[in-house]
Coordinates of C-alpha atoms in Angstrom, one line a residue:
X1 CA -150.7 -35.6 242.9
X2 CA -147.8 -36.1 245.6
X3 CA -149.7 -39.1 247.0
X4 CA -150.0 -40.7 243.8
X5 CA -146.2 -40.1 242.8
X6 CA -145.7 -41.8 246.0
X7 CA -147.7 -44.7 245.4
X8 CA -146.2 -45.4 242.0
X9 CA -142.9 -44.7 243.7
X10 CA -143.6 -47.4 246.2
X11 CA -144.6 -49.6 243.7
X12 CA -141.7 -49.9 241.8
X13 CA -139.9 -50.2 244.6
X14 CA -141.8 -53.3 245.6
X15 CA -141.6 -54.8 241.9
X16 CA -138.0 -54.0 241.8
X17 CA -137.5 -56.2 245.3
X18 CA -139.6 -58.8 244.1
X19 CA -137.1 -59.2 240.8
X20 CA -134.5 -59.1 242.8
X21 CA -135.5 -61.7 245.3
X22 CA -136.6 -63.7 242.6
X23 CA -133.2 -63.6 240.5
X24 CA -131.3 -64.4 243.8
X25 CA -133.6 -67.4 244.5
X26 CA -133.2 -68.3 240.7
X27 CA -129.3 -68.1 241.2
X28 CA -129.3 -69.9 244.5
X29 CA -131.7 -72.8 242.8
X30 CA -129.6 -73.2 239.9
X31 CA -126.2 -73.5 242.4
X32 CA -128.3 -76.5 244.1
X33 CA -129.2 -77.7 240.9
X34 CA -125.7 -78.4 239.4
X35 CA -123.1 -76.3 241.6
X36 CA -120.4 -76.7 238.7
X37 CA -122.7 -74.9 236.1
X38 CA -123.7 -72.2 238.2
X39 CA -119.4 -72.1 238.8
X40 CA -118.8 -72.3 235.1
X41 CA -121.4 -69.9 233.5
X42 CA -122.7 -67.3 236.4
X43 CA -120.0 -66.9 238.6
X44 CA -116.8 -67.1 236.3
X45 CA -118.2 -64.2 233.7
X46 CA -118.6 -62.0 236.6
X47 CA -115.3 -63.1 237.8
X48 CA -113.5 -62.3 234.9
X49 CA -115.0 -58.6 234.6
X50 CA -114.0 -58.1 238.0
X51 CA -110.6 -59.2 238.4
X52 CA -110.6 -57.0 235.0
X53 CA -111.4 -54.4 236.4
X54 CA -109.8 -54.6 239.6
X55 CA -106.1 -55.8 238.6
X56 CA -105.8 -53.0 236.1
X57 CA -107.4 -50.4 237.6
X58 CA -109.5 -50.2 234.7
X59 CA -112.0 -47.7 236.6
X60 CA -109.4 -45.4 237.6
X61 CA -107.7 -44.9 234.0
X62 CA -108.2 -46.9 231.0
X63 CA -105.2 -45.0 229.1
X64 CA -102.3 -46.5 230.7
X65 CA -103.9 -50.0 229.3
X66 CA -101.9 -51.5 226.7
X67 CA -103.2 -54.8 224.5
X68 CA -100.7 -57.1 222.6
X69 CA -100.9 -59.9 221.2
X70 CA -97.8 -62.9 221.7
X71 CA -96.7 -64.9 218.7
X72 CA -98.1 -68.8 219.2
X73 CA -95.9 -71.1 220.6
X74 CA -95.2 -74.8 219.5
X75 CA -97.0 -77.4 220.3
X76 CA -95.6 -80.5 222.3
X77 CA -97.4 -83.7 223.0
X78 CA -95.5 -85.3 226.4
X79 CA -96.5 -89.2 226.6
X80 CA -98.8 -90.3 229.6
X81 CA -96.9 -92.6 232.2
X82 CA -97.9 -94.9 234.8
X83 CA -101.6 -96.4 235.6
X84 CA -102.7 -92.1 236.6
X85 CA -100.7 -91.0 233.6
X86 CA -102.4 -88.4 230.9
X87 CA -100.8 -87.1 227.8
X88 CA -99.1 -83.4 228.8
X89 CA -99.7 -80.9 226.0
X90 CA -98.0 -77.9 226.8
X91 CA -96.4 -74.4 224.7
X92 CA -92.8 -74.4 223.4
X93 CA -91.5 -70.9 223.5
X94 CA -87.5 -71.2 222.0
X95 CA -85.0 -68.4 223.1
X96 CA -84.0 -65.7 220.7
X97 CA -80.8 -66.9 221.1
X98 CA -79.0 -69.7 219.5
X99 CA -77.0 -73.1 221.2
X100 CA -78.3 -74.2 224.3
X101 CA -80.2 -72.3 226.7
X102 CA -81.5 -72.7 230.3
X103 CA -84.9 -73.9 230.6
X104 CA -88.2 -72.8 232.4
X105 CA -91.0 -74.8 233.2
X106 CA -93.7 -72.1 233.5
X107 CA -97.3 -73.8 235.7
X108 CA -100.2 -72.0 235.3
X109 CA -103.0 -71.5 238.5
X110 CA -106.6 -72.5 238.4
X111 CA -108.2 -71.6 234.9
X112 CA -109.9 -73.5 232.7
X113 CA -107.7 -72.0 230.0
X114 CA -104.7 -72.6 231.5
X115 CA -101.3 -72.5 229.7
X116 CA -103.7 -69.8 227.4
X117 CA -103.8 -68.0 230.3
X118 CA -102.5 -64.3 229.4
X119 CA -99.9 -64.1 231.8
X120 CA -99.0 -67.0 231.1
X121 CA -98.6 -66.0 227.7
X122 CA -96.7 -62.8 228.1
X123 CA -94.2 -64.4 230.6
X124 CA -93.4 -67.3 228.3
X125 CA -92.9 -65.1 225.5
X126 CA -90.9 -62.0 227.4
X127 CA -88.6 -64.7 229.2
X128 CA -87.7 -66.7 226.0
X129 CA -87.1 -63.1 223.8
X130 CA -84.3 -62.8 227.4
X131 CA -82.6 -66.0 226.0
X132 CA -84.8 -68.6 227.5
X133 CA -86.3 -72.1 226.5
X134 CA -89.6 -71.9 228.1
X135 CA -92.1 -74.7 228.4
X136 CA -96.0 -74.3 229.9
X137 CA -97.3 -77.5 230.0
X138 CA -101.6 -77.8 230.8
X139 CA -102.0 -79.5 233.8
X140 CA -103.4 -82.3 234.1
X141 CA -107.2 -81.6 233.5
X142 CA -106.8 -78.1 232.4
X143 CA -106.7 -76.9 228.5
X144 CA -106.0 -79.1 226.2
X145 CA -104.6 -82.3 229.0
X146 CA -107.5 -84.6 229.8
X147 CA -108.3 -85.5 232.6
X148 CA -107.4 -88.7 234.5
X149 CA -109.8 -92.0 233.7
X150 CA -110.2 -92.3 237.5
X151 CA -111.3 -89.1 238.7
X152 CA -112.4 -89.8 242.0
X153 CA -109.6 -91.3 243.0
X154 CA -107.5 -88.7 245.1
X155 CA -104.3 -90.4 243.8
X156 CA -104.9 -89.2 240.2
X157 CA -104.5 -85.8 240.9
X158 CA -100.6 -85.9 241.8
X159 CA -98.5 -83.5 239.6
X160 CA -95.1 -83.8 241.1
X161 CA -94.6 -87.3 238.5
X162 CA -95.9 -84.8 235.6
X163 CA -93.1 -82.3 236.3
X164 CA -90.2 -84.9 236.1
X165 CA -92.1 -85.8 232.8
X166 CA -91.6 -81.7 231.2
X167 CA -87.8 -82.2 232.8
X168 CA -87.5 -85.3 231.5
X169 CA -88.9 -83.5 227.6
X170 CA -86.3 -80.7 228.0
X171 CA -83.6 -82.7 229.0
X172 CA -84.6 -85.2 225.8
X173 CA -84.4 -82.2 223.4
X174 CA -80.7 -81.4 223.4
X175 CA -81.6 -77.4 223.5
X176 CA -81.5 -77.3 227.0
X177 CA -78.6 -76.7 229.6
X178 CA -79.5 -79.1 231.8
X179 CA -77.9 -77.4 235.1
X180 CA -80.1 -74.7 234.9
X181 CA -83.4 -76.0 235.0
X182 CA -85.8 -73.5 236.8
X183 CA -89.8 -73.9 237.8
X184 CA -92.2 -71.0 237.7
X185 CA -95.9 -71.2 239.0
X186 CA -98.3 -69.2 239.5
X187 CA -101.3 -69.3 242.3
X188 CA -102.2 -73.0 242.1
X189 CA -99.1 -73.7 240.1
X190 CA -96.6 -72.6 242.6
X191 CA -98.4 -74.6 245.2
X192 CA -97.4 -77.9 242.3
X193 CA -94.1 -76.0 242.0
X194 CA -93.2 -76.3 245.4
X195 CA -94.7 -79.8 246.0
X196 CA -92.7 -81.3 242.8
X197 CA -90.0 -78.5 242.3
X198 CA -88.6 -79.1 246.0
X199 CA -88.6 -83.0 245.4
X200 CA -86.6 -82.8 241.6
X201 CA -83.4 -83.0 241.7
X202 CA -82.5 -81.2 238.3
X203 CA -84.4 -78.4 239.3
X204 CA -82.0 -75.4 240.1
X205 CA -84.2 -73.1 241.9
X206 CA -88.1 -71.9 242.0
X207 CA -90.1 -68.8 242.2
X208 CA -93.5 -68.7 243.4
X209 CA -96.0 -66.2 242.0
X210 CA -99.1 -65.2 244.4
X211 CA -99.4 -68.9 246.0
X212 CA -102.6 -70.7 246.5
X213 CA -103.6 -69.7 249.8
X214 CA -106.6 -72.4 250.4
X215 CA -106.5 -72.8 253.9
X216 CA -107.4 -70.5 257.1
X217 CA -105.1 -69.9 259.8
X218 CA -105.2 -73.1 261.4
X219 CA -104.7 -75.1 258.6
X220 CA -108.2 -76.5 257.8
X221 CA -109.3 -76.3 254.5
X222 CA -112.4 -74.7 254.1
X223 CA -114.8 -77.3 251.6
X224 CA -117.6 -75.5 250.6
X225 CA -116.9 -74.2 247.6
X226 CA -113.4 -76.1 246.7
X227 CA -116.0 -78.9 245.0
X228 CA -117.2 -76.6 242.8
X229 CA -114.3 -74.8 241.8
X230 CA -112.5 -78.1 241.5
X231 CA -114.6 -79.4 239.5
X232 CA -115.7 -76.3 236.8
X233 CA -112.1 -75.2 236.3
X234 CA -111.2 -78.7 234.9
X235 CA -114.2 -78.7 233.0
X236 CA -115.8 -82.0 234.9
X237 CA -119.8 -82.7 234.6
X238 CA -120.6 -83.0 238.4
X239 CA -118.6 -81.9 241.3
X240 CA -115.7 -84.1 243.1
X241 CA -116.0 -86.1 246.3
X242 CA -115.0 -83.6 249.3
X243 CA -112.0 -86.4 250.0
X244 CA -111.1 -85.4 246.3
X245 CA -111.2 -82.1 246.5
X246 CA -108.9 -81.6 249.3
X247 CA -106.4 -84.2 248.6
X248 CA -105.6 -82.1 245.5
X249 CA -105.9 -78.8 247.1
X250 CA -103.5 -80.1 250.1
X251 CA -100.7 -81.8 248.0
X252 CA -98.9 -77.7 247.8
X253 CA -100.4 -76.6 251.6
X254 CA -97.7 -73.9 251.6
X255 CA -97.7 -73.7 255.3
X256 CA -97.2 -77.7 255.7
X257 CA -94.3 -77.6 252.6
X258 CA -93.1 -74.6 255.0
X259 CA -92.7 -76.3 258.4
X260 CA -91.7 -79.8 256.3
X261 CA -89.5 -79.0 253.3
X262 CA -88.2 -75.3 254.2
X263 CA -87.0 -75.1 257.8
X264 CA -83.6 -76.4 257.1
X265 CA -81.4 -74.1 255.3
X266 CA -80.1 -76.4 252.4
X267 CA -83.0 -76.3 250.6
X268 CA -82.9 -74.5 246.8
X269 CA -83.2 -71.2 246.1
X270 CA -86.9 -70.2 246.4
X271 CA -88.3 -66.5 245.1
X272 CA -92.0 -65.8 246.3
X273 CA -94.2 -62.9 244.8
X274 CA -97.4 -62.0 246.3
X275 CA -99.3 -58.4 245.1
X276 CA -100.6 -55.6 247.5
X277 CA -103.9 -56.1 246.2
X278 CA -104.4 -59.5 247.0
X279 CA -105.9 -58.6 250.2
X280 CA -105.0 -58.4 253.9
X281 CA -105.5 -61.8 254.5
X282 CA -103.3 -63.8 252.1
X283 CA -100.3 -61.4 252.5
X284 CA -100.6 -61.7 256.3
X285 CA -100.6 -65.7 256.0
X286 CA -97.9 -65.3 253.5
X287 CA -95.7 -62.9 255.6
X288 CA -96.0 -65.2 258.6
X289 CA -95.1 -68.0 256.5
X290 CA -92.1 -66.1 254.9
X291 CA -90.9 -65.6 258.6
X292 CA -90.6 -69.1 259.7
X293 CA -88.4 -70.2 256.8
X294 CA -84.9 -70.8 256.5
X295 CA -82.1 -70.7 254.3
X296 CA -82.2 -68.7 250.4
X297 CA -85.9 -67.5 250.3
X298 CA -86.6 -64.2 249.0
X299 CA -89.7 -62.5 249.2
X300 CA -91.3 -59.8 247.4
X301 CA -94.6 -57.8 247.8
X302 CA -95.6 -56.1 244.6
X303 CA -97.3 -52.6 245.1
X304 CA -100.4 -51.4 243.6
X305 CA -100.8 -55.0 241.9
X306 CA -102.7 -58.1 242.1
X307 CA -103.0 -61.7 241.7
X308 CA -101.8 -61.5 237.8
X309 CA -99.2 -58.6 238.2
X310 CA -101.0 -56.5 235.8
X311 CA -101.7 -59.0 233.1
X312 CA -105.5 -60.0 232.1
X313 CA -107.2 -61.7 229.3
X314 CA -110.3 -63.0 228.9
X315 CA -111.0 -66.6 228.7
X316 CA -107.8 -67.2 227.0
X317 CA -108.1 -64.7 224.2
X318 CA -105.5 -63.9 221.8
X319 CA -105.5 -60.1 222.9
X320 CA -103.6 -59.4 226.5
X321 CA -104.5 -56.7 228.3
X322 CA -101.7 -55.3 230.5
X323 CA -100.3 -52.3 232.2
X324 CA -96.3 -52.0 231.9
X325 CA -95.8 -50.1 235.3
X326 CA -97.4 -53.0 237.0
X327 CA -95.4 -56.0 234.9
X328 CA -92.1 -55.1 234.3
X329 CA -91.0 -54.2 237.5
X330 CA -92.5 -57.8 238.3
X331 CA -90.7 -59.5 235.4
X332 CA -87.3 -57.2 236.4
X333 CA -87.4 -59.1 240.2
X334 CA -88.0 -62.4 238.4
X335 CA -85.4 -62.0 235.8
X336 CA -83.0 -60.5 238.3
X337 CA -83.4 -64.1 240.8
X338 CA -82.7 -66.4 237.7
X339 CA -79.7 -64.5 237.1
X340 CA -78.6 -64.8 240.6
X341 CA -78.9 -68.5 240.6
X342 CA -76.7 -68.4 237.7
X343 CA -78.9 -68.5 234.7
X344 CA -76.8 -66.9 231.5
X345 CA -77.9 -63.5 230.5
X346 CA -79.3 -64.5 227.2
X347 CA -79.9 -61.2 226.1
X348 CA -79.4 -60.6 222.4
X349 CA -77.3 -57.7 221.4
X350 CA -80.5 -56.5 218.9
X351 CA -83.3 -58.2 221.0
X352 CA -86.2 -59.3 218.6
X353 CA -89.2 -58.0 219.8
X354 CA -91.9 -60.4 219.3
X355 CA -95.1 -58.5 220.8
X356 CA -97.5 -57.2 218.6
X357 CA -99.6 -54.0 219.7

């Protein structure tokens, strides 16, 4: 009897091997077959469940969750321009306040949902109820912005000339006070924050929220998986040229920016956020980076968060998943550095609250 339990024991075991080999090599066929599908619809799912899961601690305690959902934002249409130009579509969120206010262009990081993105969402909508005009345009190729005609040409994948295009929409609008003009970006989009931000001149200051981090320690970008990535995140068919991919990637090398742009200590006020759960790695190559610079950089480790600062949704949905211990202190530093740099407390005096549980 023993023997035979064994043998049925071992048999399972082998069958369960043999699924498993054959899943992987199934997985690892279709990633040959068309990299940017297997990107798109095998890895991203389980990427999304686990940066869930991971940057709220769902498995620890799903009580201290909270899920809102933010009021939708206008809609703005910003004309393409030039022979690489797109038309910008981005979110209007208008301060609770009335007369002009200072203005935020808020840039989102590397999701196919971008300006949808639920952080994105819930720091538009807390920084206008604080008395600011906030504008979160799509990057190019992300959302609802096309992409380029020529998409493999490296060229077409600048974003500093799409930022002077939201200033230039702000400053058009007559709602704005145009000497306090502030950029926020987030993972990719500080890395286009600092490339454009530094270079625009109506720009009052920047703040940098868990930077893209795409290179090693010596600087080389690693290329076999930025293709991909590239590629499904803007929703393209077949994957970019390397010479693509790492033209984009490299235009906000923060550690090139670093030794180039922030050295000298005239340079604008720049706020940088990175979370404690972002891994050793990244906050040791953003540490050493913080330590070269000069002039007014602050710089802020977050604890117990991660890339997103407590703020999730999936795939752009309506519902936001966040936990308050994790976000407000965040959005307290961020509010606390635009007031420094002498952005008007815009506070109302009965603050509308526009979140819905």
């Amino acid at each position: 009897m023993k023997a035979s339990v064994r043998i049925r024991l071992r048999k399972l075991i082998l069958v369960g091997v043999v699924l498993c080999a054959l899943m992987v090599g199934s997985l690892y066929a279709f990633f040959l077959a068309n990299p940017v599908a297997f990107r798109a619809y095998a890895f991203q799912p389980v990427r999304e469940i686990s940066f869930f899961i991971r940057e709220l601690d769902a498995l620890a305690s799903w009580s201290g969750i909270e899920k809102i959902v933010v009021p939708e934002p206008e809609m703005a249409v910003i004309p393409k321009q030039g022979f690489h130009g797109v038309d910008i579509v981005a979110g209007v969120y208008r301060p609770v306040t009335s007369g002009q206010a200072p203005a935020i262009v808020l840039q989102h990081g590397s999701y196919p949902w971008g300006r949808k993105a639920g952080l994105m969402r819930m720091l538009a909508t807390r920084l206008a109820e604080n008395g600011f005009y906030v504008i979160v345009p799509d990057a190019r190729g992300f959302g609802d912005t096309a992409d380029p005609v020529h998409v493999e040409n490296p060229e077409a994948w600048r974003t500093a000339s799409d930022l002077t295009r939201v200033v230039d929409y702000l400053l058009a609008s007559g709602d704005i006070d145009s000497g306090n003009i502030f950029v926020i970006g987030h993972s990719m989009g500080a890395n286009h924050t600092l490339e454009g931000g530094l270079a625009e001149s109506r720009v009052k200051a920047l703040v940098l929220i868990g930077p893209g981090r795409y290179t090693n320690q010596q600087d080389v970008l690693v290329p076999e998986w930025i293709r991909a990535r590239f590629s499904a995140d803007r929703r393209l068919d077949q994957p970019v040229s390397s010479e693509v991919a790492i033209f984009a990637y490299s235009l906000g090398n923060l550690r090139l920016l670093a030794k180039s742009k922030l050295a000298e200590p005239d340079h604008k006020p720049v706020l940088l956020i990175d979370g404690e759960k972002e891994g050793e790695a990244k906050l040791v190559y953003l540490a050493e980076i913080v330590r070269t610079l000069e002039g007014p950089v602050e710089y802020h480790t977050l604890p117990g968060t991660g890339h997103y600062c407590g703020v999730r949704s999936f795939y752009g949905a309506e519902t936001i998943y966040y936990r308050p211990e994790m976000f407000e202190p965040f959005f307290e530093i961020v509010l606390n550095f635009l007031e420094r740099q002498g952005a008007p407390n815009g506070i109302p005096s009965e603050n509308d609250i526009t979140l819905k549980p």
